[in-house]
Coordinates of C-alpha atoms and ligand atoms in Angstrom, one line a residue:
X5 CA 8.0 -17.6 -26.4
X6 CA 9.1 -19.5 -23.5
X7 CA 11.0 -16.6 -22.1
X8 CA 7.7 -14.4 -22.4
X9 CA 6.2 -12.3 -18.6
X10 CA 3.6 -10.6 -17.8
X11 CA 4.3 -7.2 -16.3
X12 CA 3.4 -7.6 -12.4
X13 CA 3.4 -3.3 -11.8
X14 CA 0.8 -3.0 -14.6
X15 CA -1.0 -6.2 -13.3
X16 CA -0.9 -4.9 -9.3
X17 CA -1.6 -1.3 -10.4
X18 CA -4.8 -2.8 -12.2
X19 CA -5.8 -5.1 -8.9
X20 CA -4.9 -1.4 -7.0
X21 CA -7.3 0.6 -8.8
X22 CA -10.3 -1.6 -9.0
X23 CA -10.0 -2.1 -4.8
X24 CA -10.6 1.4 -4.7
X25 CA -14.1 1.6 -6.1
X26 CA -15.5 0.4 -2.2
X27 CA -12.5 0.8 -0.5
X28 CA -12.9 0.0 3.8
X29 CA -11.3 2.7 5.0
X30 CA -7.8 2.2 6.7
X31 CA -7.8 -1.6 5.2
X32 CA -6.4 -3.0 1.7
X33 CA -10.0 -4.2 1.2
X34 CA -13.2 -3.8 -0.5
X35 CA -17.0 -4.1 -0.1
X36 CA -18.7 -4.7 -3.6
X37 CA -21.6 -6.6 -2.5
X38 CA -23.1 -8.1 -6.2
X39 CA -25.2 -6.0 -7.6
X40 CA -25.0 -3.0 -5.5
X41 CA -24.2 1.1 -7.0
X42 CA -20.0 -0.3 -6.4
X43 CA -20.5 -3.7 -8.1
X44 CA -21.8 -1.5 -11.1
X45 CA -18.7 1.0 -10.9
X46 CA -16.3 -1.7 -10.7
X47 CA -17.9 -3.3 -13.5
X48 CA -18.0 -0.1 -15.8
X49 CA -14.1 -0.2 -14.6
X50 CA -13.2 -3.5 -16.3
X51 CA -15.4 -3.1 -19.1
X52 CA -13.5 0.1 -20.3
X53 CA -10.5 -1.7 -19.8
X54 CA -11.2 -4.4 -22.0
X55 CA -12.4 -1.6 -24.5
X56 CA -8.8 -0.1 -24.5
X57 CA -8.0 -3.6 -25.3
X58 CA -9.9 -3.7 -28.3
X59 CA -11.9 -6.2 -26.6
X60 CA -15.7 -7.4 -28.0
X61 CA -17.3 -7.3 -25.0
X62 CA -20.8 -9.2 -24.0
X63 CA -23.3 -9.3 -21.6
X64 CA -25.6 -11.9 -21.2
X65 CA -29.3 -11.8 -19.6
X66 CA -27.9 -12.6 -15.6
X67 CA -25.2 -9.6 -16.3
X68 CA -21.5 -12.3 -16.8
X69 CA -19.3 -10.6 -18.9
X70 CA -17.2 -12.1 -21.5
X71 CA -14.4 -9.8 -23.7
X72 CA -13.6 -11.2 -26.5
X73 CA -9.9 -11.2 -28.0
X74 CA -9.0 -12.3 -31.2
X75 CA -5.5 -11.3 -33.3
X76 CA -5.3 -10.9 -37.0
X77 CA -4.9 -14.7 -37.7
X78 CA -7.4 -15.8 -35.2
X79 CA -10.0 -18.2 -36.0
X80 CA -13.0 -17.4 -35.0
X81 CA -15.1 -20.2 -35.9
X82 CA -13.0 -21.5 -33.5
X83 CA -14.5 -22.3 -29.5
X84 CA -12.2 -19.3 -27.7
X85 CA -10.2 -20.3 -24.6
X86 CA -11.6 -18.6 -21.5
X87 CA -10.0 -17.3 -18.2
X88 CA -11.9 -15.2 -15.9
X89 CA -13.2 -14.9 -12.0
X90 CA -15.8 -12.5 -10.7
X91 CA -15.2 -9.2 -9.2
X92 CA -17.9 -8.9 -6.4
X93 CA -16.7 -9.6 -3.0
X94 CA -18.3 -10.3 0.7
X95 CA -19.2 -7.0 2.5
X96 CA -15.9 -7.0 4.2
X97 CA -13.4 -8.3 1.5
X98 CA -10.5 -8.4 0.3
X99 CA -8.8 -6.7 -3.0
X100 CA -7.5 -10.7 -4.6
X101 CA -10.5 -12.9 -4.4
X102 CA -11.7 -13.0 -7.8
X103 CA -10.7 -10.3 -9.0
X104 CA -7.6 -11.6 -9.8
X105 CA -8.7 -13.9 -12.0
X106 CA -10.3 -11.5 -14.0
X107 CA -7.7 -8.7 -14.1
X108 CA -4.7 -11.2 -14.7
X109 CA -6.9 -12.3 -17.6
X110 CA -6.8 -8.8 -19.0
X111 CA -2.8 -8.9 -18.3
X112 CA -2.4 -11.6 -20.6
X113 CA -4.3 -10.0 -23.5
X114 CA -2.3 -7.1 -23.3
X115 CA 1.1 -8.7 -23.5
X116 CA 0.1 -11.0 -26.0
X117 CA -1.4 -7.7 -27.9
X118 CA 2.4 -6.1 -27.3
X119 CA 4.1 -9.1 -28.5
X120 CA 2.3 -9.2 -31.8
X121 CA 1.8 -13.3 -30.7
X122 CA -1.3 -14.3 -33.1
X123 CA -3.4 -17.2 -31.7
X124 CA -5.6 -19.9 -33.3
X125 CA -8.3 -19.5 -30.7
X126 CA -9.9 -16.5 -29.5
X127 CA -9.5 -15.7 -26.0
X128 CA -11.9 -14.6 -23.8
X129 CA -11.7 -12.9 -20.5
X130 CA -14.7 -13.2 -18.5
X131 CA -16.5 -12.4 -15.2
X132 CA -19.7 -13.6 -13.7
X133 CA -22.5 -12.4 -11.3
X134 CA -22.8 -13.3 -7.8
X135 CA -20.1 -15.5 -7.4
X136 CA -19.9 -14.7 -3.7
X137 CA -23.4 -15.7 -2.9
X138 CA -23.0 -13.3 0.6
X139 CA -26.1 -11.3 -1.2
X140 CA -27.7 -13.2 -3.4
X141 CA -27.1 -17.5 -3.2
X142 CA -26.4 -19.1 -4.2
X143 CA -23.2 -18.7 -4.7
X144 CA -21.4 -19.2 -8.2
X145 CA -25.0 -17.8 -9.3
X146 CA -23.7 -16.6 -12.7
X147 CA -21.8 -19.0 -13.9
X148 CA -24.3 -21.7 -12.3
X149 CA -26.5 -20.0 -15.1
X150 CA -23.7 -19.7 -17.8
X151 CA -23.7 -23.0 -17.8
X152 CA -27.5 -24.3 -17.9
X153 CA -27.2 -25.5 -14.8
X154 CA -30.3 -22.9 -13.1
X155 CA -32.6 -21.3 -15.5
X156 CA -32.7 -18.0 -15.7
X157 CA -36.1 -17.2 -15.0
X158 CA -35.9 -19.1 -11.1
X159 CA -32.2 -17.0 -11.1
X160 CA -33.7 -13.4 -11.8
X161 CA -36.4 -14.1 -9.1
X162 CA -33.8 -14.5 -6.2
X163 CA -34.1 -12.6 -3.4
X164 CA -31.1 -10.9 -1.6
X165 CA -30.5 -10.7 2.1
X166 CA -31.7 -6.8 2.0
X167 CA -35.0 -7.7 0.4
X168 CA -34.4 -7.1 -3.5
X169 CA -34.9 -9.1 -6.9
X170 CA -31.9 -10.0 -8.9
X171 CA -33.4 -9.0 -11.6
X172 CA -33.9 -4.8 -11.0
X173 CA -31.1 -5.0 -9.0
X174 CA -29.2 -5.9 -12.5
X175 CA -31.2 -3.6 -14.5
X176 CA -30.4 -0.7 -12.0
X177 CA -26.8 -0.6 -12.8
X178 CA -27.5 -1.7 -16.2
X179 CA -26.3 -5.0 -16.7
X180 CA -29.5 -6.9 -18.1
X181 CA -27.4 -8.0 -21.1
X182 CA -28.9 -9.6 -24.0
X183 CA -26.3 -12.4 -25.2
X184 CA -27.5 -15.6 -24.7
X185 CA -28.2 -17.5 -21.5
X186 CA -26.3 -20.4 -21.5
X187 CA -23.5 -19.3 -22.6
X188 CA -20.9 -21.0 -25.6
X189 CA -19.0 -24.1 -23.6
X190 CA -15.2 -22.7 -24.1
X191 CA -12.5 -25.0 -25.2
X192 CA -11.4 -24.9 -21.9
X193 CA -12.0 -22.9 -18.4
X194 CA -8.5 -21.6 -16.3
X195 CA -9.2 -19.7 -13.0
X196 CA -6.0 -17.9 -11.4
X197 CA -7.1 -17.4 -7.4
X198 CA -5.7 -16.9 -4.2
X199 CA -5.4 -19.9 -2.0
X200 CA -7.9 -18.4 0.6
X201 CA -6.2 -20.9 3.2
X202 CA -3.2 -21.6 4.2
X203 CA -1.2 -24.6 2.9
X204 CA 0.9 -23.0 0.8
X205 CA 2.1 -20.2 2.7
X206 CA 3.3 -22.8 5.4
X207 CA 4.6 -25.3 3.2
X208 CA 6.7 -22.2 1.1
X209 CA 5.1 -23.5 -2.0
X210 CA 4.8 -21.1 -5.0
X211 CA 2.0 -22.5 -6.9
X212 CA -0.8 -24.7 -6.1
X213 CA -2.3 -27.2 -9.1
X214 CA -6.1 -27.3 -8.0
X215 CA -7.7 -30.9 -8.5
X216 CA -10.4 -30.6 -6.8
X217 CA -13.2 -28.9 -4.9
X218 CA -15.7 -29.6 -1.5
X219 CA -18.9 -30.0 -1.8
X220 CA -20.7 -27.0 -0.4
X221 CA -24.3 -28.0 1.2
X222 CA -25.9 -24.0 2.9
X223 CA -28.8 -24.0 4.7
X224 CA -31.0 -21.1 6.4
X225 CA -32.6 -22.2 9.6
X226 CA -35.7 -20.3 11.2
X227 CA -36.2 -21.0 14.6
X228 CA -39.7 -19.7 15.9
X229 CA -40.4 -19.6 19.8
X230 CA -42.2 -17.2 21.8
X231 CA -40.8 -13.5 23.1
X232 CA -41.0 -13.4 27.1
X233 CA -39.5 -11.3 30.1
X234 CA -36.0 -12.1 31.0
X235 CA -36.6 -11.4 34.2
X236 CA -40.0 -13.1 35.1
X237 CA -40.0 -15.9 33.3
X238 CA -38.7 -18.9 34.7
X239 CA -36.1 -21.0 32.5
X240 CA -38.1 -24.5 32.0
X241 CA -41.1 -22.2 30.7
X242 CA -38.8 -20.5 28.0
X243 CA -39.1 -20.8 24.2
X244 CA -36.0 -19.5 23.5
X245 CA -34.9 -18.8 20.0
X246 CA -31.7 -17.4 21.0
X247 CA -31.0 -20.4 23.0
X248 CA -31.7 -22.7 20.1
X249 CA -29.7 -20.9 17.8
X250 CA -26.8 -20.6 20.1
X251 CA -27.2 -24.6 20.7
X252 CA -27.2 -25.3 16.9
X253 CA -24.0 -23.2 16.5
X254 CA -22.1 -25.0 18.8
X255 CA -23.6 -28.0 17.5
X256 CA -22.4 -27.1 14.2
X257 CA -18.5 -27.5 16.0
X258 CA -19.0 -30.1 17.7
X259 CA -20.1 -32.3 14.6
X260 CA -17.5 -31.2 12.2
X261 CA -14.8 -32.0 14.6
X262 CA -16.4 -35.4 15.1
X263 CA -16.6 -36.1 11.5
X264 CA -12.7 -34.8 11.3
X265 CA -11.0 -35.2 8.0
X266 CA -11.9 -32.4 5.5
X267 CA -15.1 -31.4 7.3
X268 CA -15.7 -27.8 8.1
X269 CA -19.4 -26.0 9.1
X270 CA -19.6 -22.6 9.9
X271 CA -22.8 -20.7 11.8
X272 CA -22.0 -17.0 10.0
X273 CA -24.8 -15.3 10.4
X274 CA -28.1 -14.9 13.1
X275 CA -30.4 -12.6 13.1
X276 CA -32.6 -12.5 16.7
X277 CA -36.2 -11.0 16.6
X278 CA -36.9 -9.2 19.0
X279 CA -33.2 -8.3 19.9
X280 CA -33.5 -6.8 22.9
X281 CA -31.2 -7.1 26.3
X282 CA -34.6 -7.8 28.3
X283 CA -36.5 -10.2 26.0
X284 CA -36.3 -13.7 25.2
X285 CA -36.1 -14.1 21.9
X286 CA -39.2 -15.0 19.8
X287 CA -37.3 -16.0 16.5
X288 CA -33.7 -16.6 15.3
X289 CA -32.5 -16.8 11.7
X290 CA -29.5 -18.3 10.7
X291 CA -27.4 -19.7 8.4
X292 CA -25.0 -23.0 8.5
X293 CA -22.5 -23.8 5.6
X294 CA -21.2 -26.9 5.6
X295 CA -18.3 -28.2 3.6
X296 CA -16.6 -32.0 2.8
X297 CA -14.6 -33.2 -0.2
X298 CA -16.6 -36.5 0.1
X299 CA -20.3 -36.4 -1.2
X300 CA -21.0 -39.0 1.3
X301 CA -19.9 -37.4 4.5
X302 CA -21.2 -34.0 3.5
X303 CA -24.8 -36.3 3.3
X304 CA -23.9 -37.5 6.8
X305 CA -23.2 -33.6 8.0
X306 CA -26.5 -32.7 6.8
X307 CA -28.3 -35.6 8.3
X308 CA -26.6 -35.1 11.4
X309 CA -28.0 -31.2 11.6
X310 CA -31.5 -32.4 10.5
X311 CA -32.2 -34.6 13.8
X312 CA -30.3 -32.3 15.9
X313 CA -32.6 -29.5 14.8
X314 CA -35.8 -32.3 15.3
X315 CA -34.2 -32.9 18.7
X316 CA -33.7 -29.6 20.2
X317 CA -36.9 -28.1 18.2
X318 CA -38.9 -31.1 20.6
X319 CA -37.0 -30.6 24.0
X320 CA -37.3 -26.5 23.4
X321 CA -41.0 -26.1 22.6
X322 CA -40.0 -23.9 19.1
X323 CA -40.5 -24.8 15.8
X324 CA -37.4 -25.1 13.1
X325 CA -37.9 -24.8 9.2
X326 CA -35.2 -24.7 6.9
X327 CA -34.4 -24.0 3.3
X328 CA -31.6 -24.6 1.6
X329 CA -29.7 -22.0 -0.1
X330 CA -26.9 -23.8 -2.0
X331 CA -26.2 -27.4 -2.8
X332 CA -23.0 -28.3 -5.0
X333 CA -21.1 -31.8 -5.2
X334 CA -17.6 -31.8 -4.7
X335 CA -16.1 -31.3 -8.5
X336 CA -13.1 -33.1 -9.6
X337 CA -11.1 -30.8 -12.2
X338 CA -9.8 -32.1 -15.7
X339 CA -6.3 -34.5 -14.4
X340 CA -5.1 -33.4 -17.6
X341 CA -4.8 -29.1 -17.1
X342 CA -4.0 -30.2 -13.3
X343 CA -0.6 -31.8 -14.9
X344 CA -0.3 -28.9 -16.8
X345 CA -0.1 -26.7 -14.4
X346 CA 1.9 -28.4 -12.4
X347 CA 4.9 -28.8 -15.8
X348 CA 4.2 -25.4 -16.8
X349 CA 4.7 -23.7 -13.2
X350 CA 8.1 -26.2 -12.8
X351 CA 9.1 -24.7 -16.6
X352 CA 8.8 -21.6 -14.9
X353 CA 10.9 -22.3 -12.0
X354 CA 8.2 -22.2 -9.7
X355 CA 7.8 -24.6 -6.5
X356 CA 4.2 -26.4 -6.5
X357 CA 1.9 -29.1 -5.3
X358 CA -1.5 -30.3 -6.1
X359 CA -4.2 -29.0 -3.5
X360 CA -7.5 -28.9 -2.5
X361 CA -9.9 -25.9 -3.1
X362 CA -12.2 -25.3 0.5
X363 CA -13.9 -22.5 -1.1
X364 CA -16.3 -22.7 -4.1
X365 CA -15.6 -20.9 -7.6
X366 CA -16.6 -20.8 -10.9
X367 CA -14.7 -23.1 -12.4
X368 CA -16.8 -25.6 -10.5
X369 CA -19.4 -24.5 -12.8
X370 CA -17.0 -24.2 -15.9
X371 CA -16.4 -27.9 -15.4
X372 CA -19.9 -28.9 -16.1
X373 CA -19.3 -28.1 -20.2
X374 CA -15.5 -28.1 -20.9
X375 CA -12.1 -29.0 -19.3
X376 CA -11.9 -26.9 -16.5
X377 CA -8.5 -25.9 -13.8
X378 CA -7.6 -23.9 -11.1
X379 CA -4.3 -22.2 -10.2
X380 CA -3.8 -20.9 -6.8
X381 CA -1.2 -18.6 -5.4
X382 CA -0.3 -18.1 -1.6
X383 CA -2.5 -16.2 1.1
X384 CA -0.8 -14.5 3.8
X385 CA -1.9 -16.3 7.0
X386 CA -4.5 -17.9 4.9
X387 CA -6.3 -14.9 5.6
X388 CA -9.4 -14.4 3.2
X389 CA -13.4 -12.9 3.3
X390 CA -10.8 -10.6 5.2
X391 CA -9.8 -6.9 4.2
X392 CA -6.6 -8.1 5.6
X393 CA -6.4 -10.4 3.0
X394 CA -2.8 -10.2 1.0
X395 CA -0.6 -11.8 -1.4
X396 CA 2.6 -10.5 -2.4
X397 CA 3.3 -8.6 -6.1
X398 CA 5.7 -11.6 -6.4
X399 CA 3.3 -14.3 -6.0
X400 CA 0.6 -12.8 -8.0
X401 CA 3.3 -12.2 -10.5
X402 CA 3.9 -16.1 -10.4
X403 CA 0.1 -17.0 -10.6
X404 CA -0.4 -14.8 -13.6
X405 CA 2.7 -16.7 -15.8
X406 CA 1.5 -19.4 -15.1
X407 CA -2.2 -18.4 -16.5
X408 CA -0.2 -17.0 -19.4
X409 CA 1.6 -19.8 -20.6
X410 CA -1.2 -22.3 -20.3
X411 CA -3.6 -20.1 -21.7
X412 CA -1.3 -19.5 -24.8
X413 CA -0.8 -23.2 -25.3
X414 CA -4.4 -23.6 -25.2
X415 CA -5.4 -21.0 -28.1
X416 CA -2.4 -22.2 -30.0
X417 CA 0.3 -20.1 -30.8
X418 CA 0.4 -19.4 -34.6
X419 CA 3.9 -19.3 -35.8
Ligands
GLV30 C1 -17.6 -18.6 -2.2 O1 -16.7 -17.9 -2.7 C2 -17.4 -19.4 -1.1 O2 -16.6 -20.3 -1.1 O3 -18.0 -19.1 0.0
MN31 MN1 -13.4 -16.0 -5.2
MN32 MN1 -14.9 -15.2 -2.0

């Protein structure tokens, strides 16, 4: 058993196929945006291949996906042992980010299917809604609902950033599922990612044990001041939303390097009303995430924007609201699958280290109701939300052993 691989071709050729269905021209990447005519298409995609795989698939009322293996000696009173990822992406994306997770998972049903290897526990392969939150947030929306942790009601209701509900968004490509919403707790949750950064890569490590993840604290700013003529008006009469928002941005730079340590805050996205080379801009909408592995200093990020934005909203003449459009704690994942990955990687022959996760996943949300753990593989140039986004057959081929190994110790082997 310990000598058992997972066939990297059939595994690439998988990841190959899916990045076609919103292919960016002239780039390896994708643009599935959740919930949009591709994010159906790519989901029709996966579902059929867990059909081939004799897979009981389920949807469930915010559209996750869970497929269902169990082999002739499976028991399956038993809670199954879940893997899985999400296979929406940012507008411009990469082929890797989630969808590795999900299509490895389907890898390691089919060589367990080859191998005749029975299980105890079921296995399930799943992917969830929205876990990009680049349309709707926030992100990790679907498996924020898997587990309880937003009802689904508030969650069908969201808004996207072109103006439509979740909910007949889902039911246009037909993914208003009926299984129930929260889902079963697995026995435990393993997530196979890309890094997304780009400690491994530089360090030449293979595989990266994930113990933990930032706190993620997004927040949408408007800024309301008054449209004027660029050319007449003098600057101390200005209200200048584009000003403001340009202010806040650096802002935004200036405070993360200050707080140093794992602090990050990125402005990615303004919107100025009335755009126009000639007009001062009446209103500016943007966004800032901001990101710390300690609660405490992501508390003292926020702060720190909220009497900026008092500040420069006083000495601008404009008014700032905000709204926040994701919240999440840092997560600490279970010490005990962190070990595990790291033995089971070293069994391999595989390099590792344990890491920190900068970006947000479902297993965050996993964690909430059973033992949850993260394996990450390297990122060329730490390049990722990036059609350029890459890692090698080789390493994927590593990640996916890894997920195979611990994820048949998990649903016990039955000899
Ligand atoms: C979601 O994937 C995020 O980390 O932005
Ligand atoms: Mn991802
Ligand atoms: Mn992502």
């Amino acid at each position: 058993m310990g000598q058992l691989r997972i066939d990297g071709n059939r595994l690439w050729g998988r990841l190959d196929e899916l990045a076609q269905i919103g292919a960016i021209p002239e780039t390896l990447g994708s643009s599935r945006l959740a919930l949009t005519k591709e994010d159906g298409l790519a989901r029709d995609l996966v579902v059929s291949w867990m059909q081939q795989l004799e897979m009981k698939v389920s949807i469930d009322a915010i559209g996750n996906v869970v497929g269902l293996w169990h082999g002739p000696d499976t028991d399956r009173s038993l809670l199954p042992v879940m893997t899985g990822s999400h296979i929406d992406t940012v507008r411009s994306g990469g082929r890797f980010d989630g969808n590795l997770g999900v299509l490895a998972g389907l890898e390691i049903i089919q060589v367990i299917r080859e191998q005749n290897i029975s299980t105890k526990h079921p296995i399930a392969v799943s992917f969830f809604t929205g876990e990009e939150g680049a349309r709707f947030a926030p992100d990790m929306l679907g498996s924020l609902v898997y587990v309880g942790g937003l009802d689904l009601k508030t969650a069908l209701k969201t808004t996207s950033v072109d103006g439509k509900r979740l909910g007949s968004e889902l039911e246009d490509i037909g993914y208003n599922g009926t299984s129930p919403c929260p889902g079963i707790a697995p026995k435990i949750f393993l997530e196979l990612h890309i890094e997304q950064g780009p400690v491994l890569e530089n360090e030449g490590v293979d595989i990266g044990a994930v113990e933990n993840v930032q706190g993620i604290s997004w927040t949408e700013l408007i800024i309301e001041g008054q449209s004027n003529h660029a050319g007449t008006t003098p600057m101390e009469m200005r209200k200048d939303a584009g000003y403001v928002a340009g202010r806040i941005s650096t802002y935004i730079r200036e405070i993360s390097n200050k707080i140093g340590g794992t602090q990050v805050g990125t402005v990615g996205k303004i919107d100025l009303v009335p755009n126009l080379v000639n007009v001062v801009a009446s209103k500016a909408s943007m966004t800032v995430d901001l990101r710390n592995t300690s609660e405490q200093m992501l508390r003292e990020a926020e702060d720190c924007l909220a009497s900026f934005c008092d500040q420069i909203a006083f000495q601008e003449g404009v008014e700032i609201t905000n709204k926040s459009l994701a919240r999440f704690e840092p997560v600490e994942f279970n010490q005990q699958l962190v070990d595990q990955v790291i033995s089971t990687a070293e069994n391999l022959g595989y390099t590792t280290r344990r890491i920190t996760s900068g970006a947000g996943h479902d297993a965050q949300m996993l964690a909430r109701v059973c033992p949850s753990a993260m394996i990450f593989i390297p990122s060329k140039e730490g390049l990722s939300h990036n059609p350029a986004e890459y890692s090698s057959p080789e390493e994927i081929t590593a990640g996916a052993n890894v997920l195979l190994h611990m994820i048949m110790d998990a649903a016990e082997v039955n000899s």
